[in-house]
């Protein structure tokens, strides 16, 4: 029997059938594996998460927690305790589970915890990030501010951190009179997924771990005192301990905001005892996720030199760390070793899947400190590599697990045992034990076996075609369910976000729904996409809607030439940059019978001042400014709305701060003002990345109905 007809079609409701294992964490000796399992809950309209513990010898897998907000498990160095984060007490706190004991207990901290914890090498302390007000009550937000305006700022900050549950004894400020008034003095004052930044900053804290639990784990008065080791109105992130436990290295940009250095971060080293901070690496671009090698000789981190600003490919870098950062002057770019320069592939990126837990691990040191394992994207695949450290030469980079796969996490134990989280275009993510030397990969979990055996997942057929300048462009074709050679089908063209993202070997449930409904689906990686090298990624700078659109249209031509797509029944869809391209495409060509753009960017001129990153994108990607609008308007779909002939269904997340909802409003009004067919769908309470399952379900159902009406009627 044909495989396509032996399984049932994918439906929008199947979104709730997938299970998302992720964030694998092997115990130090490799005997246990802790990991997170996420599920979408229809009734609660959110994602629930719990912890599992798998015995690597017996294979026994048991659910460790069940509160729905448990995440980020991290082992103590002796492997006897597991620290994790949970909101079960009403806010994000640290909880400790001791192997062989009963229930976990709370290591209560005064501030909600905003990052996974990091154990000290001695196992007696934890480092973590919390948000904290970095200003005093007598601070003046701006020259000429009303008296005691600092108290208003303090209250707003406490409300940001604690919500409506500000602890007793905290200053309430001018609560009633202020009424939530916000004061903005910096251009970068909000962030998608976070909201209004206010006067709160991320600070690093260190807390002692007691031998056992308190008498009452829910007693709000039993806080374990945590020591704040970073200060000032700056964000500090990614703390990591030195091998001797005396220092912490972290990432921060400790300077006033500037558009030209928007992406820049330095590495800093803090003496944990004296809380003295010194700059370790003065970076020309971002420097993130620093990790000391086990022998203390090196620091590995991800970042780039900002050669092409935000379009620069992120790589793996090394710095010498003899003396654990006690250098008189900070290291600079000339001292850093760009380990992945020849590989020329982005490190620590992700390939989007709407059915995967993508708590991506960028890099880890091997237990002996002789190599760094890291993930990098290569032509639509996300693979695992290792960089072997040479004593007298550059690091040698070799693949560990390579192929048509999508790796979203990995963990390595002291005995060399390696666990990898991955899936591909027809398999949802599971956890696997991998032995590169013996060449075998064995599944450890089977959370998605039930749904994989039931539904038909259309495999991604690689399609190569030639774009402008004779560049080879890659795409993937999902053939419709029960495809018959010689029959032409309606085609939906999907454009990813970014533009520096990529499609690849990963399941996208909502596109599989379309394939099951009888559509051919083309996923394209036009120039500007990641995983093809620096020159390919930066080619879109200053040319949005130019050769990238021609790349996409060349893909359409190829699928038509293959005899699969009906040239009279082609539609386009995408979100973010894909939303820009969907709007732009229907103003530049009449080849599309319908469009469904989401979270769009339609007016570069207004976007410059309304997006959390508009100033950066406008300057860098388009080359215009509000007072020099010509370049911005020439790349704005709203400017050419009179050319649109296709019916357009726009959907947008109302709280989107990356591509604000006014971008959809402008394009919608421009179309309706001309009596063109347009519909606007708005999803409340959502940032740029839609998170509520019922909204995903609604979007998928509307896609079926919209394309069904315009391509199949």
XYZ file of C-alpha atoms in Angstrom:
713
model
C 0.000 0.000 0.000
C 1.214 3.508 -0.806
C 2.669 5.081 2.338
C 0.817 8.332 1.667
C -2.572 6.599 1.830
C -1.714 4.169 4.640
C -1.533 7.058 7.092
C -4.047 9.799 7.714
C -3.622 13.472 6.750
C -2.175 16.026 9.152
C -4.839 18.276 10.666
C -4.602 21.624 12.453
C -5.552 19.925 15.728
C -2.537 17.607 15.530
C -0.561 20.500 16.962
C -1.667 19.228 20.380
C -0.486 15.665 19.716
C 3.224 16.414 19.475
C 5.471 16.081 22.529
C 8.618 18.194 22.763
C 11.547 16.618 24.641
C 14.550 18.912 25.011
C 17.306 20.553 27.050
C 19.115 17.233 27.706
C 21.477 17.239 30.706
C 23.648 14.196 31.458
C 24.786 13.726 35.035
C 28.561 14.199 35.390
C 29.244 10.448 35.370
C 26.779 9.837 32.539
C 24.553 7.496 34.525
C 21.396 9.642 34.398
C 19.808 11.988 31.876
C 17.560 14.822 33.017
C 15.505 16.556 30.364
C 12.423 18.715 29.801
C 9.176 17.617 28.173
C 6.851 20.266 26.784
C 3.224 19.758 25.754
C 0.615 22.180 24.483
C -2.452 22.301 26.699
C -5.633 23.193 24.821
C -7.693 24.023 27.920
C -5.034 26.241 29.510
C -4.007 27.643 26.112
C -0.303 27.481 26.882
C 2.706 25.225 26.890
C 3.271 23.045 29.959
C 6.656 21.647 30.906
C 7.881 18.977 33.314
C 11.148 17.190 34.062
C 12.008 13.585 33.256
C 14.848 11.455 34.606
C 16.190 8.595 32.498
C 18.463 5.875 33.870
C 21.085 5.405 31.160
C 21.823 1.805 32.171
C 18.330 0.366 32.597
C 16.573 2.718 30.205
C 13.895 3.447 32.813
C 12.365 6.861 32.127
C 10.229 8.475 34.813
C 8.483 11.791 35.065
C 10.167 13.700 37.862
C 7.850 16.731 38.208
C 4.323 17.645 37.150
C 3.729 21.303 38.029
C 3.694 22.547 34.415
C 6.378 25.237 34.725
C 9.439 23.130 35.591
C 12.434 23.717 33.311
C 16.209 24.177 32.928
C 17.564 21.207 34.944
C 21.252 21.456 35.920
C 23.332 18.821 37.749
C 25.579 19.492 40.729
C 29.231 18.538 40.064
C 28.918 15.404 42.228
C 25.755 14.321 40.407
C 23.758 13.968 43.626
C 21.480 16.973 43.190
C 19.529 18.539 40.369
C 18.679 22.250 40.384
C 15.884 23.522 38.170
C 13.567 26.509 37.738
C 9.850 26.478 38.463
C 7.009 28.960 38.902
C 5.131 26.618 41.244
C 5.481 29.078 44.146
C 4.011 31.912 42.077
C 7.267 33.251 40.629
C 10.387 31.863 39.005
C 12.511 30.262 41.728
C 15.275 27.677 42.151
C 14.246 24.194 43.264
C 16.557 21.364 44.292
C 15.920 17.662 43.811
C 18.198 15.213 45.614
C 18.581 11.788 44.025
C 17.150 9.112 46.233
C 14.916 11.534 48.132
C 11.271 12.517 47.776
C 9.970 15.905 46.706
C 12.127 18.819 45.498
C 12.609 21.798 47.784
C 12.827 25.501 47.083
C 16.039 27.468 47.414
C 14.135 30.715 47.881
C 15.747 33.903 46.597
C 14.579 37.463 47.107
C 14.378 38.171 43.371
C 12.702 36.020 40.698
C 15.300 34.007 38.783
C 15.638 34.941 35.103
C 18.167 32.400 33.784
C 19.207 28.766 34.188
C 21.439 28.316 37.226
C 25.156 27.521 37.028
C 26.751 25.356 39.740
C 30.143 26.325 41.088
C 32.831 23.663 40.477
C 32.797 22.873 44.208
C 29.003 22.374 44.192
C 28.367 24.735 47.106
C 27.039 27.790 45.228
C 24.819 28.702 42.310
C 25.141 31.666 39.967
C 22.065 33.040 38.263
C 20.632 36.156 36.636
C 17.815 38.237 38.116
C 16.284 41.523 37.080
C 16.877 44.355 39.522
C 16.322 48.087 39.814
C 19.690 49.686 39.170
C 18.734 53.206 40.263
C 18.233 54.824 43.679
C 15.058 56.581 44.836
C 16.718 59.991 44.529
C 17.742 59.343 40.904
C 16.554 61.988 38.452
C 15.369 60.281 35.219
C 15.963 63.426 33.171
C 16.901 67.039 33.720
C 13.772 68.924 34.716
C 11.871 65.889 36.010
C 9.348 66.429 38.832
C 10.623 65.938 42.383
C 10.785 62.321 43.546
C 10.277 60.967 40.006
C 12.818 58.321 40.959
C 10.238 56.797 43.321
C 7.826 56.378 40.406
C 10.598 54.646 38.465
C 11.327 52.392 41.422
C 7.709 51.318 41.764
C 7.424 50.654 38.022
C 10.565 48.532 38.224
C 9.230 46.471 41.130
C 5.988 45.908 39.254
C 7.957 44.740 36.207
C 9.831 42.243 38.342
C 7.123 41.028 40.731
C 3.889 41.904 38.914
C 1.071 42.517 41.377
C 2.889 40.579 44.115
C 5.408 43.186 45.266
C 6.768 41.890 48.597
C 5.820 43.687 51.781
C 8.385 46.222 52.877
C 9.333 47.173 49.347
C 8.902 50.845 48.534
C 5.627 51.408 46.731
C 6.677 54.807 45.429
C 4.017 57.207 44.157
C 1.716 54.278 43.406
C -1.651 55.960 43.078
C -0.536 59.249 41.617
C 1.867 57.773 39.062
C -0.682 55.338 37.599
C 1.932 53.407 35.645
C 3.390 56.426 33.832
C 6.428 55.493 31.749
C 9.356 57.833 31.165
C 11.557 57.169 28.126
C 14.942 58.773 27.557
C 16.730 56.185 25.389
C 15.953 55.101 21.837
C 16.132 51.414 22.775
C 13.409 51.329 25.409
C 11.419 48.167 24.643
C 12.144 44.650 23.477
C 9.874 42.150 21.801
C 9.100 39.219 24.054
C 9.945 41.324 27.127
C 8.025 44.592 26.790
C 8.906 47.975 28.221
C 12.448 47.799 29.591
C 12.105 50.674 32.040
C 14.871 51.000 34.595
C 15.320 47.289 35.261
C 18.546 45.497 34.395
C 19.823 41.935 34.483
C 22.307 41.385 37.299
C 24.297 38.304 38.322
C 23.832 36.862 41.806
C 25.551 34.062 43.722
C 23.752 32.047 46.391
C 25.017 29.369 48.781
C 23.315 25.994 48.533
C 22.452 24.567 51.966
C 22.814 20.879 52.698
C 19.077 20.356 52.972
C 15.656 21.942 52.634
C 14.112 24.534 54.962
C 11.328 23.541 57.335
C 8.692 25.028 55.001
C 9.556 25.304 51.311
C 6.720 27.790 50.747
C 7.506 30.109 53.676
C 8.058 33.479 51.997
C 10.244 34.692 54.889
C 12.871 31.959 54.494
C 14.985 33.542 51.775
C 18.507 32.274 51.190
C 20.623 35.443 51.018
C 22.090 35.914 47.542
C 25.094 38.123 46.854
C 24.811 40.527 43.926
C 28.122 40.652 42.063
C 27.277 42.995 39.139
C 25.946 46.527 39.377
C 24.919 49.496 37.289
C 22.292 50.281 34.617
C 23.518 47.533 32.291
C 22.432 44.000 31.434
C 24.767 41.170 32.497
C 24.207 37.711 31.040
C 25.571 34.168 30.654
C 27.636 33.781 33.848
C 30.156 30.912 33.928
C 32.516 29.858 36.733
C 36.281 29.572 36.563
C 37.590 26.078 37.423
C 38.785 27.206 40.862
C 35.423 28.803 41.688
C 36.991 32.212 42.396
C 35.838 34.086 39.296
C 32.801 34.375 37.056
C 33.014 35.401 33.430
C 29.969 36.993 31.808
C 28.762 39.015 28.850
C 27.687 42.678 29.083
C 27.678 45.990 27.242
C 28.575 48.412 30.017
C 28.317 51.653 28.084
C 25.570 54.062 27.014
C 23.349 52.945 24.143
C 24.538 53.753 20.633
C 23.043 52.616 17.321
C 26.487 51.890 15.889
C 27.315 49.529 18.778
C 23.823 48.083 19.191
C 25.093 44.513 18.723
C 28.266 44.882 20.781
C 28.990 43.048 24.032
C 32.222 42.635 25.962
C 33.360 39.825 28.231
C 33.938 40.688 31.886
C 35.495 38.770 34.767
C 34.248 39.249 38.326
C 36.109 38.271 41.475
C 33.306 36.530 43.360
C 34.689 37.346 46.805
C 35.714 40.961 46.285
C 33.089 41.621 43.576
C 35.699 43.483 41.531
C 34.926 43.561 37.818
C 37.422 43.953 35.006
C 37.021 43.844 31.263
C 38.416 40.597 29.873
C 37.698 41.062 26.154
C 36.889 44.292 24.323
C 34.783 43.004 21.454
C 33.924 44.808 18.215
C 30.662 42.840 18.074
C 28.640 40.544 20.287
C 30.527 38.185 22.595
C 28.165 35.740 24.277
C 28.003 32.460 26.187
C 31.600 32.437 27.507
C 32.786 29.113 28.954
C 36.086 28.411 30.723
C 37.841 25.223 29.696
C 38.090 22.630 32.511
C 41.843 23.244 32.814
C 41.365 27.028 32.937
C 43.574 27.666 29.899
C 40.934 28.879 27.449
C 37.644 30.718 27.198
C 35.320 29.707 24.369
C 32.507 32.029 23.309
C 30.216 32.796 20.388
C 30.127 36.087 18.551
C 31.469 38.006 15.582
C 33.505 41.063 14.652
C 30.479 43.083 13.449
C 32.055 43.461 10.016
C 28.566 43.498 8.512
C 26.794 44.572 11.693
C 23.809 42.319 12.394
C 24.385 40.425 9.145
C 27.745 39.070 10.299
C 27.867 35.303 10.713
C 28.207 34.206 14.338
C 31.235 31.987 14.940
C 33.031 30.103 17.702
C 35.986 31.953 19.224
C 38.762 31.200 21.720
C 40.778 33.413 24.017
C 43.723 32.412 26.226
C 42.722 32.521 29.867
C 45.918 31.788 31.791
C 45.620 33.514 35.120
C 41.825 33.383 34.751
C 41.443 36.834 33.296
C 43.902 38.691 35.499
C 45.346 40.647 32.596
C 46.344 44.277 32.972
C 44.495 45.279 29.810
C 41.584 43.524 28.115
C 42.123 41.268 25.148
C 41.094 42.638 21.762
C 40.148 41.114 18.419
C 43.773 40.454 17.459
C 44.104 38.112 20.433
C 40.956 36.109 19.676
C 41.062 32.927 17.593
C 38.166 32.580 15.170
C 37.816 28.805 15.278
C 35.091 28.534 12.612
C 36.451 31.072 10.124
C 37.065 28.436 7.444
C 33.846 26.569 8.201
C 31.954 29.810 7.462
C 28.695 28.606 8.991
C 26.595 30.189 11.782
C 27.177 28.720 15.243
C 24.396 28.341 17.806
C 21.584 29.226 15.424
C 18.330 27.311 15.035
C 16.148 26.010 12.228
C 12.567 26.696 13.184
C 10.165 23.873 13.890
C 6.761 24.446 15.476
C 6.794 20.958 17.040
C 10.221 21.080 18.747
C 11.624 22.282 22.057
C 14.346 24.607 20.768
C 16.361 25.380 23.898
C 19.388 25.369 21.629
C 22.837 24.506 23.017
C 25.518 26.438 21.141
C 28.720 24.886 22.544
C 30.237 22.863 25.386
C 33.738 21.885 26.402
C 34.643 18.217 26.424
C 35.349 16.925 29.957
C 39.110 16.840 29.300
C 39.125 20.333 27.831
C 40.867 19.241 24.632
C 37.981 20.155 22.328
C 34.806 22.207 22.051
C 31.615 20.650 20.731
C 29.274 23.060 18.957
C 26.313 23.223 16.593
C 26.356 25.018 13.255
C 23.890 25.267 10.371
C 24.973 23.962 6.978
C 22.690 24.202 3.934
C 19.453 23.744 5.843
C 20.828 21.204 8.330
C 21.847 21.885 11.919
C 24.799 19.645 12.717
C 27.235 18.894 15.531
C 30.955 19.634 15.172
C 34.028 19.525 17.356
C 37.013 21.856 17.448
C 40.128 20.049 18.699
C 42.530 22.406 20.446
C 46.074 22.228 19.076
C 49.083 23.168 21.170
C 50.998 24.710 18.277
C 48.432 25.552 15.622
C 44.830 26.408 14.866
C 41.979 24.307 16.192
C 40.942 21.470 13.892
C 37.207 21.465 13.116
C 35.542 18.182 12.198
C 31.914 16.992 12.013
C 30.622 14.754 14.810
C 27.035 14.253 13.677
C 26.309 15.574 10.211
C 23.547 14.988 7.708
C 20.004 16.030 6.912
C 19.080 16.619 10.548
C 18.123 19.429 12.918
C 20.005 19.329 16.256
C 18.404 21.358 19.040
C 20.519 20.303 22.024
C 23.263 17.996 23.271
C 25.071 16.988 26.449
C 28.351 15.215 27.124
C 29.423 13.439 30.348
C 32.843 12.898 31.914
C 33.016 9.376 30.476
C 32.499 10.756 26.958
C 28.864 9.634 26.717
C 27.049 11.910 24.275
C 23.306 12.550 24.087
C 21.866 14.601 21.226
C 18.384 16.011 20.675
C 17.430 16.046 17.018
C 14.774 15.404 14.410
C 14.521 15.881 10.670
C 11.952 16.659 7.989
C 9.853 13.544 8.754
C 10.758 12.775 12.400
C 9.838 14.872 15.419
C 12.620 15.482 17.942
C 13.717 12.733 20.312
C 16.835 12.194 22.419
C 19.537 9.839 21.117
C 22.734 8.383 22.451
C 25.448 8.929 19.868
C 28.807 7.190 19.567
C 30.745 8.928 16.780
C 33.701 6.517 16.931
C 31.582 3.412 16.480
C 29.170 5.214 14.186
C 25.895 4.362 15.882
C 22.923 6.410 17.009
C 20.260 4.883 19.259
C 17.005 6.515 20.400
C 16.560 6.981 24.138
C 13.052 8.456 24.054
C 9.934 7.663 22.057
C 7.553 10.461 22.969
C 6.334 11.014 19.409
C 6.173 7.441 18.129
C 2.385 7.457 18.440
C 1.794 10.502 16.246
C 4.563 9.644 13.776
C 2.980 6.232 13.152
C -0.435 7.782 12.615
C -0.003 10.816 10.345
C 1.618 11.233 6.957
C 4.502 13.716 7.016
C 5.457 14.819 3.526
C 9.242 14.520 3.097
C 11.176 17.605 2.020
C 12.396 17.133 -1.527
C 15.435 19.277 -2.194
C 14.953 21.648 -5.122
C 17.904 23.560 -6.592
C 17.466 26.430 -9.007
C 19.405 29.384 -10.372
C 18.781 32.943 -9.211
C 20.317 36.231 -10.382
C 24.101 36.315 -10.842
C 23.945 32.551 -11.537
C 23.732 31.808 -7.821
C 22.441 28.379 -6.894
C 19.472 28.673 -4.543
C 18.125 25.867 -2.386
C 14.528 25.103 -1.558
C 12.402 22.217 -0.327
C 9.212 20.929 -1.867
C 6.455 19.239 0.099
C 4.363 17.264 -2.344
C 0.647 17.012 -1.604
C -0.808 13.930 0.028
C -1.572 11.197 -2.541
C 0.498 13.041 -5.142
C 0.100 11.722 -8.667
C 2.771 12.369 -11.277
C 1.459 14.381 -14.189
C -1.125 16.237 -12.114
C -0.590 19.910 -11.361
C -1.432 21.193 -7.886
C -1.987 24.580 -6.278
C 1.299 25.869 -4.846
C 1.864 27.777 -1.605
C 5.245 29.511 -1.382
C 6.550 29.951 2.177
C 9.121 32.639 3.007
C 11.005 32.471 6.327
C 11.693 35.342 8.712
C 14.949 37.112 9.358
C 16.069 37.675 6.694
C 18.966 35.820 8.354
C 17.063 32.651 9.164
C 16.682 29.456 7.164
C 14.350 26.633 6.332
C 15.718 23.130 6.471
C 15.305 19.570 7.625
C 12.670 20.195 10.277
C 8.951 19.554 10.552
C 6.719 22.593 10.214
C 3.303 21.374 11.273
C 1.319 24.198 9.698
C 2.914 23.624 6.279
C 2.336 19.873 6.619
C -1.349 20.710 7.158
C -1.347 22.400 3.751
C 0.432 19.469 2.077
C -2.109 17.058 3.572
C -4.903 19.256 2.225
C -3.672 18.847 -1.339
C -1.241 21.717 -1.809
C 2.326 21.619 -3.009
C 4.410 23.740 -0.628
C 7.706 25.376 -1.600
C 10.064 26.513 1.166
C 12.866 28.712 -0.153
C 16.185 29.945 1.224
C 16.831 33.037 -0.908
C 20.008 35.096 -0.601
C 20.159 36.547 2.881
C 19.438 33.155 4.442
C 21.854 31.607 6.893
C 23.721 28.287 6.535
C 25.334 29.120 3.165
C 28.216 31.326 4.252
C 28.892 34.968 4.972
C 28.731 36.245 1.389
C 25.339 34.626 0.820
C 23.917 36.021 4.071
C 25.060 39.590 3.541
C 23.894 39.720 -0.084
C 20.478 41.000 0.992
C 21.840 44.149 2.652
C 20.389 47.150 0.839
C 18.429 44.921 -1.542
C 15.314 43.738 0.288
C 12.748 42.788 -2.322
C 15.332 42.795 -5.106
C 17.361 39.726 -5.977
C 15.899 37.857 -2.994
C 12.444 38.124 -4.592
C 13.917 36.989 -7.905
C 15.379 33.953 -6.105
C 11.926 33.062 -4.802
C 10.291 33.504 -8.209
C 12.989 31.306 -9.741
C 11.942 28.609 -7.291
C 8.333 28.969 -8.420
C 9.456 28.636 -12.035
C 11.375 25.470 -11.167
C 8.398 23.754 -9.525
C 6.211 24.712 -12.484
C 8.836 23.320 -14.876
C 8.836 20.082 -12.865
C 5.185 19.685 -13.835
C 3.993 19.870 -10.223
C 2.708 23.417 -9.695
C -0.222 24.965 -11.525
C 1.037 28.398 -12.639
C -2.478 29.830 -12.312
C -2.864 28.759 -8.677
C 0.119 30.085 -6.724
C -0.050 31.811 -3.326
C 2.579 33.255 -0.977
C 2.836 33.388 2.807
C 5.360 34.171 5.543
C 5.849 36.100 8.773
C 8.223 38.890 9.788
C 10.667 39.209 6.858
C 8.453 36.594 5.211
C 5.522 38.938 5.880
C 7.447 41.798 4.287
C 8.200 39.638 1.259
C 4.598 38.434 0.925
C 3.318 42.022 0.913
C 6.120 43.217 -1.325
C 5.702 40.385 -3.819
C 2.038 41.165 -4.523
C 2.980 44.794 -5.246
C 5.707 43.764 -7.705
C 4.122 40.890 -9.639
C 0.662 39.559 -10.440
C 1.799 35.926 -10.369
C 0.214 35.228 -6.983
C -3.468 34.334 -6.806
C -3.600 34.992 -3.028
C -1.351 36.060 -0.136
C -1.347 35.479 3.615
C 1.335 37.707 5.190
C 1.863 37.691 8.954
C 3.519 40.132 11.400
C 4.415 42.200 8.384
C 6.771 45.046 7.686
C 4.994 47.218 5.104
C 6.309 50.739 5.718
C 10.042 51.069 6.335
C 9.637 54.764 7.109
C 7.259 54.371 10.062
C 8.904 51.080 11.091
C 12.127 52.982 11.823
C 10.576 54.628 14.864
C 7.947 52.119 15.987
C 9.912 48.844 16.047
C 12.265 47.836 18.857
C 14.954 47.381 16.200
C 13.698 49.722 13.458
C 16.593 52.133 13.751
C 19.096 49.316 13.275
C 17.284 47.691 10.373
C 16.614 51.012 8.680
C 20.231 52.128 8.866
C 21.831 48.792 8.065
C 19.494 46.843 5.800
C 17.828 49.677 3.876
C 20.167 52.628 4.231
C 17.665 55.333 5.094
C 16.630 57.543 7.991
C 13.350 59.288 8.863
C 14.682 62.636 7.637
C 16.095 60.965 4.511
C 13.058 58.821 3.634
C 13.505 58.022 -0.041
C 15.327 54.706 0.425
C 12.909 53.638 3.167
C 9.817 54.420 1.122
C 11.183 52.727 -1.983
C 11.297 49.431 -0.043
C 7.832 49.876 1.471
C 4.981 47.756 0.134
C 2.443 50.362 1.238
C 4.031 52.775 -1.232
C 2.944 50.475 -4.082
C -0.381 49.242 -2.704
C -2.184 50.481 -5.818
C -0.527 47.677 -7.818
C -1.975 44.813 -5.760
C -4.365 42.472 -7.581
C -4.260 39.447 -5.270
C -6.615 39.066 -2.297
C -4.629 39.510 0.925
C -5.339 38.056 4.382
C -3.098 39.749 6.941
C -2.586 38.349 10.449
C -0.685 40.051 13.229
C 0.168 39.654 16.912
C -1.148 42.768 18.647
C 1.712 43.137 21.152
C 4.417 42.615 18.520
C 7.262 45.035 19.184
C 9.554 43.793 16.418
C 7.050 44.385 13.618
C 4.359 46.508 15.310
C 0.731 45.888 14.405
C 0.500 49.326 12.787
C 2.493 47.822 9.907
C -0.446 45.557 9.092
C -2.933 48.352 9.771
C -1.224 50.596 7.217
C -1.195 47.998 4.464
C -4.739 46.885 5.226
C -6.102 50.440 5.094
C -4.153 51.194 1.914
C -5.785 48.175 0.230
C -9.304 48.730 1.564
C -9.154 52.439 0.682
C -8.954 51.247 -2.920
C -11.709 48.630 -2.419
C -9.198 45.829 -2.852
C -9.915 42.473 -1.203
C -8.173 42.429 2.182
C -8.842 40.960 5.615
C -7.020 41.704 8.881
C -6.788 39.118 11.699
C -5.443 40.299 15.081
C -4.178 38.038 17.864
C -4.295 39.760 21.292
C -1.686 39.303 23.996
C 0.985 38.019 21.624
C 4.521 39.215 20.944
C 6.273 38.694 17.601
C 6.533 34.950 18.096
C 2.997 33.661 18.542
C 2.834 31.561 21.700
C -0.791 30.719 22.495
C -1.762 27.330 21.021
C -5.338 28.354 20.232
C -4.023 31.246 18.164
C -1.792 28.833 16.229
C -4.816 26.620 15.686
C -6.894 29.535 14.453
C -4.146 30.690 12.082
C -3.809 27.186 10.608
C -7.539 26.833 10.078
C -7.749 30.234 8.422
C -4.887 29.308 6.101
C -6.778 26.210 4.960
C -9.956 28.180 4.381
C -8.275 31.146 2.668
C -6.175 29.139 0.252
C -9.042 26.711 -0.296
C -11.292 29.561 -1.362
C -8.795 31.290 -3.638
C -6.768 28.386 -5.057
C -9.236 25.511 -5.169
C -12.616 27.148 -5.751
